Amino acid sequence: MARRFGLGVVLALLVVSCGGTRDVDRRTVTLHRTRPGGGPAFTSCRLALTRTEHEILDDNTHETGFNGDDGSSFTLTWVGDGTGVILVLSTISAPIDSYLEGGSSRLYRSMDYGKSFRDVSHRISNTFIRKEFGVTTGPGNSVILTADTPVVDNSGGIIFTSADAGVSFRSVRLPFHLAQPITFHFLNPHYLVVISIDGGLWLSLDFGVNWRKVHDGAHSFMWGAGVTLFFSYSPTGTVEADSRGELLLKRTEDLGLTFTTIAEEIFSFGYIGGFLITSVMDELWTPRVIYVSSDQGNTFNRALLPSASTEQFYSILDGDEDMIFIHVDNPGDTFFGTMYTSDDRGVLYSKSLERHLFGGQRKSDFTNITSLRGVYLTNKLDEDGRIRTVISFNRGGQWRLMGKPDNVECGDVQHCNLHIHGEHSRQSHIVPMLPLSEPSAIGLVIAHGGVGDSLSSTQHPDVFISSDGGYKWRGALEGPHHYSILDSGGLVVAVEAKREGQVKTIKFSTDEGRCWKAYNFTEHPLFFAGLTSEPGTKAMNISVWGYRPEDDEQPMWVAVTIDFKSLLTRQCDDQDYEEWLAHSTPGGDPERNGCVMGYKETYRRLKRSSVCRNGRDYGVRKKQSPCLCTREDYRCDYGYRRRNDSAECVRQPNTADPNPEVCLNGEDEEIQTFGYRKVPSDKCEGGFTPRRMSETIIRPCGAKASEAPPAGQSSSETHFDTPREKMVLILVSAGAGLIVLVAIVSAALTVRRVLYRNR
Ligand SMILES: *[C@@H]1O[C@H](CO)[C@@H](O)[C@H](O)[C@H]1NC(C)=O
Ligand SMILES: *[C@@H]1O[C@H](CO)[C@@H](O)[C@H](O)[C@H]1NC(C)=O
Ligand SMILES: *[C@@H]1O[C@H](CO)[C@@H](O)[C@H](O)[C@H]1NC(C)=O
Ligand SMILES: *[C@@H]1O[C@H](CO)[C@@H](O)[C@H](O)[C@H]1NC(C)=O
């Protein structure tokens, strides 16, 4: 798999004191009080900094002040991979006034991981750069700044492109105005795509020098495999929300020279992990359904999922080459729905989790624990109205509550489980950060949570850490913190999140959060704005961003960068590492211990007691070995179902199939079956093999998916009778790789008979 070029993490640092009000979502589900206020639930180990350590850190701490006419917002962007280059852009909120005053955005550049900055505003001709999508980074050292130009006829917008991480910029006058940030191709920084404010789809093949309009009426686009580009457009040329549902989906495989229409009358589409997904209203007044293609749009199959009425929505939670996690909303404002997992074609779905929380701002708490294969965490809204955290260690196969952290006392509470705060809590400002895990820091998970019967909003959240991918947790820090993983997990740093107060202390741990040391990085406390380090966890430099109120009205922005490299002087050697069998339980069956999806993995990882440096050359090392198959590695084939008391699949000749199959080529299918089918992407070997005589079964086609059992919900078509307001799907990209199909309200209803056909 190609590396994502996710190095352009943009952090908008907003001055809270500059008139900004916090916008708390009133539709968020309220959390329940579980523990009356109480004191600390656990104690964690604190160590004092030695005098030498203090001196070393003092010598390796650098502070930069950003002064002058700098504005209300700072945007910070890492450029390139391991270059240490940071671009900082300051923008002011009211550029129009400042045009007259001759002001401009300021651009600063650091080449040493934030230790020092130079004002390079002259490289962008002292122009105003847009506050929203002002800076976009691409693969390699490419970066694009978008000027904040007034929309005037006959002249387009201005961008500044740099292929050398901001050393030099080229100014380009575009033949159009941008409606959105420019999108890079994920591998080739020369290929740029964007939609203009009048709905044109524009393509550049030379890093922005020349632009070509390839289509009109464009609604959205996404890169597929290779240089395949998908885009939806409105045949009438309008890009109004009420033309949703009549969009066409086109594909170009030669960068805009020729096009193929691959789907019609769609609401929205997404491309994730090799799956092209569309939502379609098949027939007039019927609920939307999902079609999936795993061959770049040549053929589509209808996903066997409950259909969604106009007031419901689908949300793709995550997906990769092997499968998709999808959330189907319940009708009504229930704040929950059902989560499904797909097979390897994205077509057949199994119910994974019911009552999956999906609240106010159409966000879920679904979290991929990227530091251990197969682990996902999310929150459900139980019937008693409480939110509880569940974790799955086998890719959504089973979900369970989490146990009590070892060092936490529960007192006389009856149910004592750890519950984790996700996106909902972050949006309600209950926690400052989401759970954090990184593929390079095997097993490490840092998250805010609390123990008790359910997630609580009154109990202040504490920081918990797991070293084994979420099986066991420990209370690590009291109260909410900002945290970051450095040196591939060898170092964890945290700064306390004080809502009103100022900070001057950074805490760090070299043993995955067991023991913490605190270092005062400044004498003059800062109003904290953000913690940043180079993306990818290899860094040992961390920058604390904030501002200090000055006597005159403008605050002074400050970056304090601390280099921990000289504190961890020793490079780790062989003795510092140990072998660790992932997913293993002590005393587990040696044959099956650690098996997930048919194989186990043994990692070489840093011992917790080792105080040393993984270094920049560190890479995760692991050994894989296949597990013996069991019945759990199989699904029941068509016409078979599990015996209710075992994993055995038994023939069900005459009963309606609980998992009706899909007709993949539109014809009745004769299948030879042993009754079992290996779970897609399961890698088990030997062990259980279906032994029964093979049978031939006719799988009838034409079993419409509408006959499939809806997941405990009726897709009530009556809502279409009074279509004063219609919910339609739009596709928004919400952060790294996450695609959300969101329902929005639009005024008019125009649904025509769908011309869509399976190819
Ligand atoms: C979860 O994260 C891992 C590690 O980044 C990634 O390989 C995997 O594809 C993700 N899973 C899904 C379903 O997106
Ligand atoms: C660091 O700052 C805190 C809070 O002001 C103070 O209590 C502590 O003594 C300081 N530590 C050192 C080593 O100066
Ligand atoms: C920290 O920054 C310095 C530059 O000041 C750089 O030489 C060093 O490689 C950085 N260390 C890490 C681990 O990122
Ligand atoms: C399955 O469950 C039903 C009722 O729960 C029971 O009557 C039946 O005997 C069970 N079947 C098997 C094969 O155990």
mmCIF file of C-alpha atoms in Angstrom, residues 635-644 646-653 655-659 675-676 692:
data_model
loop_
_atom_site.group_PDB
_atom_site.id
_atom_site.type_symbol
_atom_site.label_atom_id
_atom_site.label_comp_id
_atom_site.label_asym_id
_atom_site.label_seq_id
_atom_site.Cartn_x
_atom_site.Cartn_y
_atom_site.Cartn_z
ATOM 1 C CA ARG A 635 -19.357 -18.674 7.759
ATOM 2 C CA CYS A 636 -22.344 -20.789 6.902
ATOM 3 C CA ASP A 637 -22.885 -20.938 3.180
ATOM 4 C CA TYR A 638 -26.148 -20.217 1.397
ATOM 5 C CA GLY A 639 -28.918 -22.502 2.637
ATOM 6 C CA TYR A 640 -27.097 -23.265 5.860
ATOM 7 C CA ARG A 641 -27.236 -21.660 9.240
ATOM 8 C CA ARG A 642 -25.491 -22.057 12.552
ATOM 9 C CA ARG A 643 -26.981 -24.436 15.067
ATOM 10 C CA ASN A 644 -28.062 -22.179 17.851
ATOM 11 C CA SER A 646 -22.637 -24.209 18.331
ATOM 12 C CA ALA A 647 -20.611 -22.944 15.442
ATOM 13 C CA GLU A 648 -21.720 -25.880 13.343
ATOM 14 C CA CYS A 649 -23.524 -25.060 10.104
ATOM 15 C CA VAL A 650 -26.585 -27.147 9.375
ATOM 16 C CA ARG A 651 -28.726 -27.346 6.247
ATOM 17 C CA GLN A 652 -31.918 -25.330 6.364
ATOM 18 C CA PRO A 653 -33.623 -26.530 3.208
ATOM 19 C CA THR A 655 -36.742 -21.983 5.785
ATOM 20 C CA ALA A 656 -36.155 -18.497 4.581
ATOM 21 C CA ASP A 657 -32.473 -17.856 4.634
ATOM 22 C CA PRO A 658 -31.518 -15.464 7.383
ATOM 23 C CA ASN A 659 -28.676 -14.140 5.267
ATOM 24 C CA GLY A 675 -22.074 -25.722 3.998
ATOM 25 C CA TYR A 676 -19.148 -23.574 5.096
ATOM 26 C CA ARG A 692 -19.645 -33.223 5.006
#
